Coordinates of C-alpha atoms (C1' of nucleotides) in Angstrom, one line a residue:
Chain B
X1 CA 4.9 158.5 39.7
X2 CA 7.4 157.8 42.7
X3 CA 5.3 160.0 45.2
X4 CA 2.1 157.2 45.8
X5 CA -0.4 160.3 45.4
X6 CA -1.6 164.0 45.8
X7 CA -4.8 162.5 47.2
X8 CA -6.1 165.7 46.3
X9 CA -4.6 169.5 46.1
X10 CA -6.3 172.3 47.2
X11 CA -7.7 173.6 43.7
X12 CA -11.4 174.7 43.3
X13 CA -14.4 173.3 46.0
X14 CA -15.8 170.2 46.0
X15 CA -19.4 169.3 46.7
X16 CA -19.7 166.1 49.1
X17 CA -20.9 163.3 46.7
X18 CA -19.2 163.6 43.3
X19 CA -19.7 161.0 40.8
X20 CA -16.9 158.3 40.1
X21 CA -16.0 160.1 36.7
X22 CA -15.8 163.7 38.2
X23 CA -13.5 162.1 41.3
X24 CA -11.5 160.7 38.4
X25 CA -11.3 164.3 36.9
X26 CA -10.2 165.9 39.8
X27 CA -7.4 163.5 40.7
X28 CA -6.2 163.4 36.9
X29 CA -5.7 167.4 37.1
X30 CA -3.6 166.6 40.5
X31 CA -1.7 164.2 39.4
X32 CA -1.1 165.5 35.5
X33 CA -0.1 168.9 37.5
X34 CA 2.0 167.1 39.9
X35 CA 4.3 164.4 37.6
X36 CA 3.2 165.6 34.4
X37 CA 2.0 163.4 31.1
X38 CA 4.3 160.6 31.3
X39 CA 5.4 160.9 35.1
X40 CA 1.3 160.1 36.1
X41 CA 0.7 156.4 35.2
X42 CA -3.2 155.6 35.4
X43 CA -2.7 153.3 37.9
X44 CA -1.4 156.6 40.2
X45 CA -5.2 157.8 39.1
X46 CA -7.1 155.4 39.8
X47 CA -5.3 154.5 43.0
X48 CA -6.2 158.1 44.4
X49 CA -10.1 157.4 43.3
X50 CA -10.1 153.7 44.9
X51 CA -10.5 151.8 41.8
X52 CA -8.9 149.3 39.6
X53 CA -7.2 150.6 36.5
X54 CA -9.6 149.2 34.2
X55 CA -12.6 150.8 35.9
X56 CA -10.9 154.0 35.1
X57 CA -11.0 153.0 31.7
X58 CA -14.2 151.9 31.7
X59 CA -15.2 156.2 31.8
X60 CA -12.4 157.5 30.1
X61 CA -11.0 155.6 26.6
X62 CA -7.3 156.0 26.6
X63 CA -4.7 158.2 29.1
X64 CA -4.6 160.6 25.9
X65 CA -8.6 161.3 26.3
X66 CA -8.6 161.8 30.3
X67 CA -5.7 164.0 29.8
X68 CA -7.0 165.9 27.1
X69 CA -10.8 166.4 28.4
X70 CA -9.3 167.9 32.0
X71 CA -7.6 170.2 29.8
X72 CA -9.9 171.5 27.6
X73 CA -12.8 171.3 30.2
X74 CA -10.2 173.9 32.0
X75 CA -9.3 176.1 29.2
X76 CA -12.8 176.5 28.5
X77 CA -13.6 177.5 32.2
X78 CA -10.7 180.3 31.7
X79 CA -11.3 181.6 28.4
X80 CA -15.4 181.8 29.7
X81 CA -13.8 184.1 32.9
X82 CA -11.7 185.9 30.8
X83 CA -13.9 186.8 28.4
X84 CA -16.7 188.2 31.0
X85 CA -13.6 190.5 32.9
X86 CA -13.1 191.6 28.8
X87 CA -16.8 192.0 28.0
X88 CA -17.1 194.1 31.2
X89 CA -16.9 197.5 30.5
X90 CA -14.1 200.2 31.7
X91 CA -11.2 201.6 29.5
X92 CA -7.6 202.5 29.6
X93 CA -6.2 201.1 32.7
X94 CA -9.5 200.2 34.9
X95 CA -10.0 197.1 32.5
X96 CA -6.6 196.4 32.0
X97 CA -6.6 196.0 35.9
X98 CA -9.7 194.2 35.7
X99 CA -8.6 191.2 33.3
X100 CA -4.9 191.0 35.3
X101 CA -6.9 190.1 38.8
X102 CA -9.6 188.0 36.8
X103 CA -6.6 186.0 35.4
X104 CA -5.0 186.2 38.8
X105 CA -7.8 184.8 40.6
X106 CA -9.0 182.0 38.4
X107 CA -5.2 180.7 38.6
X108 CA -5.1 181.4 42.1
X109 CA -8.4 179.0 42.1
X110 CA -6.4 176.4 39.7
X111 CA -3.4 176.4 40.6
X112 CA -2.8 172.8 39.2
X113 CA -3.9 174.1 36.2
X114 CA -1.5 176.2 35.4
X115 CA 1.3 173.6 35.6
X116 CA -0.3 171.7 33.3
X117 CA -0.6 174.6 30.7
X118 CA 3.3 175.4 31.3
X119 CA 4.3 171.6 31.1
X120 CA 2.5 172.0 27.7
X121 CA 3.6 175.3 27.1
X122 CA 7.6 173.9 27.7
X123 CA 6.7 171.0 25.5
X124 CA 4.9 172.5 22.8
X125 CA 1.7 170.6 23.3
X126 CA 2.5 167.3 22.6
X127 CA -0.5 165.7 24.6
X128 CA -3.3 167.8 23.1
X129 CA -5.6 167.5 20.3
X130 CA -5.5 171.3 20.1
X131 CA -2.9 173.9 19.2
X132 CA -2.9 176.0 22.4
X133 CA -0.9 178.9 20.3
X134 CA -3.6 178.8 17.9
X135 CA -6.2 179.0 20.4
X136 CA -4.9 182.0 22.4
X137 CA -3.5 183.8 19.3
X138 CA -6.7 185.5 18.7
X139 CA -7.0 187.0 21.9
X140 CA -3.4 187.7 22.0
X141 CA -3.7 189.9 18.8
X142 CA -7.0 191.7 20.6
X143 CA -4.6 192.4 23.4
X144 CA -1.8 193.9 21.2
X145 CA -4.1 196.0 19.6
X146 CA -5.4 197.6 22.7
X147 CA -2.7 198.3 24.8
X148 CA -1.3 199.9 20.9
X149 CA -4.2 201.8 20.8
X150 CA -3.9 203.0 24.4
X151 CA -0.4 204.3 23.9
X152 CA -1.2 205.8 20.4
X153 CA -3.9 208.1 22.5
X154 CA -1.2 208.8 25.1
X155 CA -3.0 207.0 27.7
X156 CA -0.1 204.3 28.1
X157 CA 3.5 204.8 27.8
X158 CA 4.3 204.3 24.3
X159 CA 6.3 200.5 24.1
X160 CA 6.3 197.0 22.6
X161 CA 2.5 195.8 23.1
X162 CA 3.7 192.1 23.1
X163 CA 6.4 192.2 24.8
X164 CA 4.5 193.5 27.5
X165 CA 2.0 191.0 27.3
X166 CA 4.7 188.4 27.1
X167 CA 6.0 190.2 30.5
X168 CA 2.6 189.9 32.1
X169 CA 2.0 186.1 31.0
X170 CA 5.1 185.1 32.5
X171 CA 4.6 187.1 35.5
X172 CA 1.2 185.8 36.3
X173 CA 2.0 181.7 35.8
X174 CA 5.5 181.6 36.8
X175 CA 4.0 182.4 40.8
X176 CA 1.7 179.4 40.7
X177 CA 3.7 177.2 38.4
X178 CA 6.6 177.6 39.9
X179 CA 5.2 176.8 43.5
X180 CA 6.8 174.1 44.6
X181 CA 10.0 175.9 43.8
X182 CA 9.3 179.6 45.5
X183 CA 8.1 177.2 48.3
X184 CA 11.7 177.0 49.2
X185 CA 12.8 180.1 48.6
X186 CA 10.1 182.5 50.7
X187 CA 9.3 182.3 54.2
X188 CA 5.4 182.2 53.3
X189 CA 3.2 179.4 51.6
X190 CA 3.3 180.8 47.8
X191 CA -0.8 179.7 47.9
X192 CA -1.7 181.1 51.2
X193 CA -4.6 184.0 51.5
X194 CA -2.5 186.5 52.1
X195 CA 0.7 185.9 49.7
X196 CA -1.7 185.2 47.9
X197 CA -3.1 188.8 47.6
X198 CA 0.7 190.5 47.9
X199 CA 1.4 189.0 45.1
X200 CA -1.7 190.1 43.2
X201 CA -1.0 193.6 44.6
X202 CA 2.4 193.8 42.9
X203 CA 1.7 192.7 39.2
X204 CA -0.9 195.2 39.2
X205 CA 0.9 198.1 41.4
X206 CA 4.2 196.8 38.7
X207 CA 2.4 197.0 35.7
X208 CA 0.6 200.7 36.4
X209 CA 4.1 201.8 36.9
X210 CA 5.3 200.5 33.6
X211 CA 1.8 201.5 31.8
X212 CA 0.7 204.8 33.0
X213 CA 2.4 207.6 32.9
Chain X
X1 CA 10.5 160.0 24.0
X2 CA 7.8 160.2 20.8
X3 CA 10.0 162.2 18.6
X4 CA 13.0 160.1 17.3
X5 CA 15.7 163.1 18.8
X6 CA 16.2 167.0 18.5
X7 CA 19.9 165.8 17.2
X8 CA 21.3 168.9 18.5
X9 CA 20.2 172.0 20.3
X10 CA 21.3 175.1 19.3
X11 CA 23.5 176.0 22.6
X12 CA 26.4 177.0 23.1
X13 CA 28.8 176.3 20.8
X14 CA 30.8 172.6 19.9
X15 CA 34.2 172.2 19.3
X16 CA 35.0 169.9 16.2
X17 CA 36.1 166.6 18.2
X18 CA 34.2 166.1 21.4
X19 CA 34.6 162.9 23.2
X20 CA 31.8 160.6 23.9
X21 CA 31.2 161.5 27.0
X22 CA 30.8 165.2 25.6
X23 CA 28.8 164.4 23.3
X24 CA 26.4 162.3 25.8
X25 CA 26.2 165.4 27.8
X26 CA 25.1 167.4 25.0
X27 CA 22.5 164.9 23.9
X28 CA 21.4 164.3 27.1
X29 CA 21.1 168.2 27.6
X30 CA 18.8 168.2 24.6
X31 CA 16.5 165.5 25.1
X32 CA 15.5 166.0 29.2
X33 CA 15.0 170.0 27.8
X34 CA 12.8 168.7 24.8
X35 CA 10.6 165.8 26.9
X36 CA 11.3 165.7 30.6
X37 CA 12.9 163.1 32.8
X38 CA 10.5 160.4 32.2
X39 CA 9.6 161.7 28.7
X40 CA 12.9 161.2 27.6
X41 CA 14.8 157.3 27.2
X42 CA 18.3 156.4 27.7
X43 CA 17.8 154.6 24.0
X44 CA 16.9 158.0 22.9
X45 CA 20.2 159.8 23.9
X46 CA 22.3 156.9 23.1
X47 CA 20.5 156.8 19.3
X48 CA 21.5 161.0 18.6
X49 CA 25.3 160.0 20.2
X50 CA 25.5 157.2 17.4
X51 CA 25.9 154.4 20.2
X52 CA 24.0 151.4 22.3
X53 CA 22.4 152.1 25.5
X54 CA 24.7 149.8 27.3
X55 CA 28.1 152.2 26.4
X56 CA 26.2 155.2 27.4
X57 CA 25.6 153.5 31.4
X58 CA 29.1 152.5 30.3
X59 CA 30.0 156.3 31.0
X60 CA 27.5 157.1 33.6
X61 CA 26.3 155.0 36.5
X62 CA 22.8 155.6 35.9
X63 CA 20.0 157.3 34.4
X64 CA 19.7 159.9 37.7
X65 CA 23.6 160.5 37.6
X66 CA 23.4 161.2 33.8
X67 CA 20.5 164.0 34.7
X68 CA 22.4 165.2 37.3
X69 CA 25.6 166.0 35.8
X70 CA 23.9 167.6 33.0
X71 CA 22.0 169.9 35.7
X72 CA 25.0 171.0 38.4
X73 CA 27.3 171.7 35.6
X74 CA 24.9 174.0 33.8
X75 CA 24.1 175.0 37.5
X76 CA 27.4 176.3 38.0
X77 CA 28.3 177.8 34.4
X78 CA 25.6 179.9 35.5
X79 CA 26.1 180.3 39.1
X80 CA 29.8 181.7 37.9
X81 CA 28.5 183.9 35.1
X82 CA 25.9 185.6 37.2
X83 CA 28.9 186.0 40.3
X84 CA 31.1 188.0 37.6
X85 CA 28.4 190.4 37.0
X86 CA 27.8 191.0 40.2
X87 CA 31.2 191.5 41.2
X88 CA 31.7 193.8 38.3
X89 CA 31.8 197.7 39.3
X90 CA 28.6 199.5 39.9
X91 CA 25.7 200.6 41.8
X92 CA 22.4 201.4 42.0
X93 CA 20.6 201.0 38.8
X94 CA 23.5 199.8 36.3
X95 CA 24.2 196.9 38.7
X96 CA 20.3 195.5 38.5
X97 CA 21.0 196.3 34.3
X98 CA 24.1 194.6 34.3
X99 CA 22.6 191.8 36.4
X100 CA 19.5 191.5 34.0
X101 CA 21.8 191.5 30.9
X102 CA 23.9 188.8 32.1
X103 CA 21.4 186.5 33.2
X104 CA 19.2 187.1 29.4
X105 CA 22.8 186.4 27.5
X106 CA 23.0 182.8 30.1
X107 CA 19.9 182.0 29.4
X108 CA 19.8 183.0 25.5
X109 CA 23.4 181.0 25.5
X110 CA 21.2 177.7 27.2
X111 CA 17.5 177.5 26.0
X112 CA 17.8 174.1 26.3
X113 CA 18.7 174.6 30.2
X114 CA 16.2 177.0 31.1
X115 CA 13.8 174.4 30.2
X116 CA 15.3 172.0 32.2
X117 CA 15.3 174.5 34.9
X118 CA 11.6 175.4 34.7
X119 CA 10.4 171.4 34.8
X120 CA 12.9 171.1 38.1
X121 CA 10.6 174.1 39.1
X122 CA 7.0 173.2 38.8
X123 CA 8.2 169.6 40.0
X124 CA 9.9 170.6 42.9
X125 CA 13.1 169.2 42.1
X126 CA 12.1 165.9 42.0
X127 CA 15.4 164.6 40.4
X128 CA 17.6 166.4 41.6
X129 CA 20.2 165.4 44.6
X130 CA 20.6 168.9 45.4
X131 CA 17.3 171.3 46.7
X132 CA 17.4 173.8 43.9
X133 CA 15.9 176.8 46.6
X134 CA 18.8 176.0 49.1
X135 CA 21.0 176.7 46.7
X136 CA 19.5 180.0 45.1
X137 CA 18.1 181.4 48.1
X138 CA 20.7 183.3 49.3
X139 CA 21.6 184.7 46.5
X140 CA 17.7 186.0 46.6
X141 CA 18.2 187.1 49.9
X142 CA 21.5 189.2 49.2
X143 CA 19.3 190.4 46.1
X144 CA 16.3 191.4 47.8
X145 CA 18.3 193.4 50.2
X146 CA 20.4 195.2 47.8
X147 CA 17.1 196.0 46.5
X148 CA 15.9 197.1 49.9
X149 CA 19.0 199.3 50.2
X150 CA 18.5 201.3 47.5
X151 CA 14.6 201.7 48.1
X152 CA 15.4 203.2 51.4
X153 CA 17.9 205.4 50.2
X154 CA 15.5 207.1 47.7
X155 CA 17.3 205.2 44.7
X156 CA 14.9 203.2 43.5
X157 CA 10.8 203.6 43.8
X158 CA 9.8 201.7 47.3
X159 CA 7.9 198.5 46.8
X160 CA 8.2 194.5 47.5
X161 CA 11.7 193.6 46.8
X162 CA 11.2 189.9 46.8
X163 CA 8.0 190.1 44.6
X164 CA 10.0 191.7 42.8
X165 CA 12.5 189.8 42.1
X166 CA 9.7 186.8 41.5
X167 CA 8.3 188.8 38.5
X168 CA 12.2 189.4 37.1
X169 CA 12.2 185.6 37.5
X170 CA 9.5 185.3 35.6
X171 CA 10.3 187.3 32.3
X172 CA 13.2 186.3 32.6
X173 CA 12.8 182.4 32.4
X174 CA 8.9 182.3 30.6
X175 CA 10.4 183.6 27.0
X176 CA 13.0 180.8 26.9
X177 CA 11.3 177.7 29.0
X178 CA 8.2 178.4 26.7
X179 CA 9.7 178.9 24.0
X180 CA 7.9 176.4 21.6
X181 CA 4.5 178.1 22.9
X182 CA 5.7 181.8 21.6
X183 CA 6.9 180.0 18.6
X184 CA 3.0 179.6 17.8
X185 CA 2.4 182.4 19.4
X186 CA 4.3 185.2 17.6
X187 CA 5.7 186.0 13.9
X188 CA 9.3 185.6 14.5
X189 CA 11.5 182.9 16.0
X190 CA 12.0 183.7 20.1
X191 CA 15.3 182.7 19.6
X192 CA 16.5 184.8 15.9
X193 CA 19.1 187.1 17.0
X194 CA 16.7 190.3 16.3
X195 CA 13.9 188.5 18.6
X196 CA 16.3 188.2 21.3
X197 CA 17.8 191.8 21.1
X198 CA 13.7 192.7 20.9
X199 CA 13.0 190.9 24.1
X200 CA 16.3 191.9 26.5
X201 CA 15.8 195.6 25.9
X202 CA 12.4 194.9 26.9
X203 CA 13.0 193.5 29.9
X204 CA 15.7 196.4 30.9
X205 CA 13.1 199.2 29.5
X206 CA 10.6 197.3 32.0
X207 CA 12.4 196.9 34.9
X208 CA 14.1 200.9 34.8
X209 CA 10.1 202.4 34.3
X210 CA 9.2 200.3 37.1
X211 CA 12.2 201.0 39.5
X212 CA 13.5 204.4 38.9
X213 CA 12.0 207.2 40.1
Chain F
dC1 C1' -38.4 135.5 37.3
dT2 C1' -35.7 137.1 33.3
dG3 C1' -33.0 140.2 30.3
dT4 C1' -30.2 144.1 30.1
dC5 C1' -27.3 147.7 31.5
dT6 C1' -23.7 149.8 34.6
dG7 C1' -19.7 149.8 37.2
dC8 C1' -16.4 147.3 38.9
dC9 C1' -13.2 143.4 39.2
dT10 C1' -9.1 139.8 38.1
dA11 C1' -6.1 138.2 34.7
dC12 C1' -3.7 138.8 30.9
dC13 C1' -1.1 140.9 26.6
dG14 C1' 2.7 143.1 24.1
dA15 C1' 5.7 147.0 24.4
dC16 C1' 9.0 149.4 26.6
dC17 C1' 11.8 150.7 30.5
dA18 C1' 16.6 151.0 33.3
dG19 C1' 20.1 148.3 34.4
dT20 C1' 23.3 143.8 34.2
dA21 C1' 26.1 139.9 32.4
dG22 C1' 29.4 138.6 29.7
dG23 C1' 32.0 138.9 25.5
dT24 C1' 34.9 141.2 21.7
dA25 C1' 38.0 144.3 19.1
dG26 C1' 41.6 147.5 19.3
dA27 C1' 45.3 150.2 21.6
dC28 C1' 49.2 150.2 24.2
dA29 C1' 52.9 148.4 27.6
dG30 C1' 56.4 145.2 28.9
Chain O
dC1 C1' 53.6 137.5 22.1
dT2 C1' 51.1 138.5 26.4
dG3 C1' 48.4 141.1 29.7
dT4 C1' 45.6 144.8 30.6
dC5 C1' 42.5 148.5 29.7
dT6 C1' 38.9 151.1 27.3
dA7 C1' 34.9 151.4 24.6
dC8 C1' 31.7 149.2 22.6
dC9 C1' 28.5 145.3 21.6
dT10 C1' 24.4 141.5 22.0
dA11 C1' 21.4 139.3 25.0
dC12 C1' 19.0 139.2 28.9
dT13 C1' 16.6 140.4 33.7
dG14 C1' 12.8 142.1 36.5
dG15 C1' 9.5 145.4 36.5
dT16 C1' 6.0 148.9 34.8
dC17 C1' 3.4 150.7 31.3
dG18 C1' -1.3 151.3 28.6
dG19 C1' -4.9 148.7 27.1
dT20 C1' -8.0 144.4 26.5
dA21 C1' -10.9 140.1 27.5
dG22 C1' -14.1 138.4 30.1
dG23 C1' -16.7 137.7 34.3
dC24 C1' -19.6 139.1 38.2
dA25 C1' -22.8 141.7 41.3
dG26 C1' -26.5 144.9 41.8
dA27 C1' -30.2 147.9 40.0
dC28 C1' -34.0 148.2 37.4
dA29 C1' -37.7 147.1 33.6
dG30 C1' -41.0 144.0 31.6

DNA sequence: CTGTCTGCCTACCGACCAGTAGGTAGACAG
DNA sequence: CTGTCTACCTACTGGTCGGTAGGCAGACAG
């Protein structure tokens, strides 16, 4: 990594004594998120902690194993908030509404996690144990099927279900992926409380429009 | 770079004879889309051109320069494509259709540089001589005022133009930058010509529900 | 006091990186 | 035949990478 180090970005709260191994956690994510896989060298890590490289892998084997347990640990925290906002109950639009800020607000809360899942997402997963398609397909299919469902009722305009989720995936990440670039091109900080809500404002206000008739 | 080389992308299309020089460009094209800046080698591109790493610096200065021709002159291609659309004829909502279709066909036309784009994105344009949201923004400016125009003038339904334009961003660039994540993710290739034809009416049927009145 | 475990360190390894030095084979000009 | 230019080569440089070996200081148990 050129750039010496994030120190640490703004995701998520942190209590005021964390162990070595979570400190190490929480710079991985910032610097994975920052440089990516092969632009974050350990020493970049371990430099942001205050340790030695070799300390660093003294808790975590091998780059691959840090990289992969801040991701899963991650994906698990998402997929445990998503699945609460789709356990919830509500119908028709109310809990299509509900799972679009719930996926809103956990990215707004980890924002460097979402660039790692689109760095992974461009490259196809090449530094995980996991397939992330395979993963998410289930609850993709779940997804189709409601939103078909919906429209078959006449509750939601009639159109193509994945497409539309397609839509609604890119339009969520791309804001907080895509940071550092929308940085330059607005007047407001992409991350700040209230762009922040604007922009949670419009998906949902864009995606009634396209949804209910 | 893991993966020996991608050979060839599908983009664009390639004259029988290219000169060396060509054919670095197109390499080079594939390799940064398929694994990043730092993911990819200068032994990688010169191995899919048939040469030594030496002759390839032979033809461009440096690593950076190499990176950096590839980028402007896809830059521009695009810059010019998307200037002909909208100096083309038209107002109101066939303008924002004709815009949309344009930038799909660019993009469907360069996978391999919508990746490219979206890494410069979530990096903030890290190599890169030129700030990518200098460039772009006013273009996004003249957009979201256009967009403005036409809200106030009972045209299209009143709303954040820029956000907006963010979430057109966003579908636009998501099916093609992740394209090896929808490969998992879906039953058909993003990128088969029925997929693609699938995908752009999409995006038009999206934009007109949520637009006009 | 002694043995053991944890967390950190310095010093090192081989692999790979971008880039350079210097040479060679062929085309073409005079 | 000679000089020059282009495109390529092998061989090397200094530097960085992930990972390993081995030691040391402090805490804590018996």
């Amino acid at each position: 990594m050129s750039t010496p180090s994030p120190a640490s970005a703004t995701d998520a709260a942190e209590p005021a004594h964390r162990s070595t191994r979570e400190q190490i956690l929480g710079e991985a994510l910032a610097c994975f998120a920052q440089s990516g896989y092969e632009g974050t060298s350990l020493n970049d890590i371990a430099a942001g902690v205050g340790i030695r490289r070799p300390s660093l892998l003294h808790h975590f084997g091998s780059k691959e194993a840090l990289y992969q347990e801040v991701f899963e640990h991650l994906l698990s925290d998402w997929f445990e908030r998503l699945a609460s906002a789709i356990g919830a109950p509500g119908r028709g639009w109310d809990k299509v509404e509900l799972v679009l800020r719930a996926g809103f607000r956990f990215f707004a809360d980890n924002p460097s996690y979402v660039r790692m899942v689109r760095r992974e997402a461009i490259d196809g997963g090449q530094h995980l144990a996991i397939d992330l398609a395979s993963v998410l397909r289930p609850m993709f299919d779940l997804a189709a099927d409601y939103f078909e469902r919906e429209m078959e009722s006449g509750n939601f305009v009639p159109q193509d279900a994945r497409q539309l989720l397609i839509t609604g995936y890119g339009a969520l990440l791309s804001y907080f992926s895509d940071e550092p670039f929308l940085e330059g091109l607005l007047d407001v900080a992409p991350l700040s409380e209230s762009a922040l809500s604007a922009r949670e404002e419009h998906i949902v206000a864009f995606f009634h429009a396209a949804l209910v008739p």
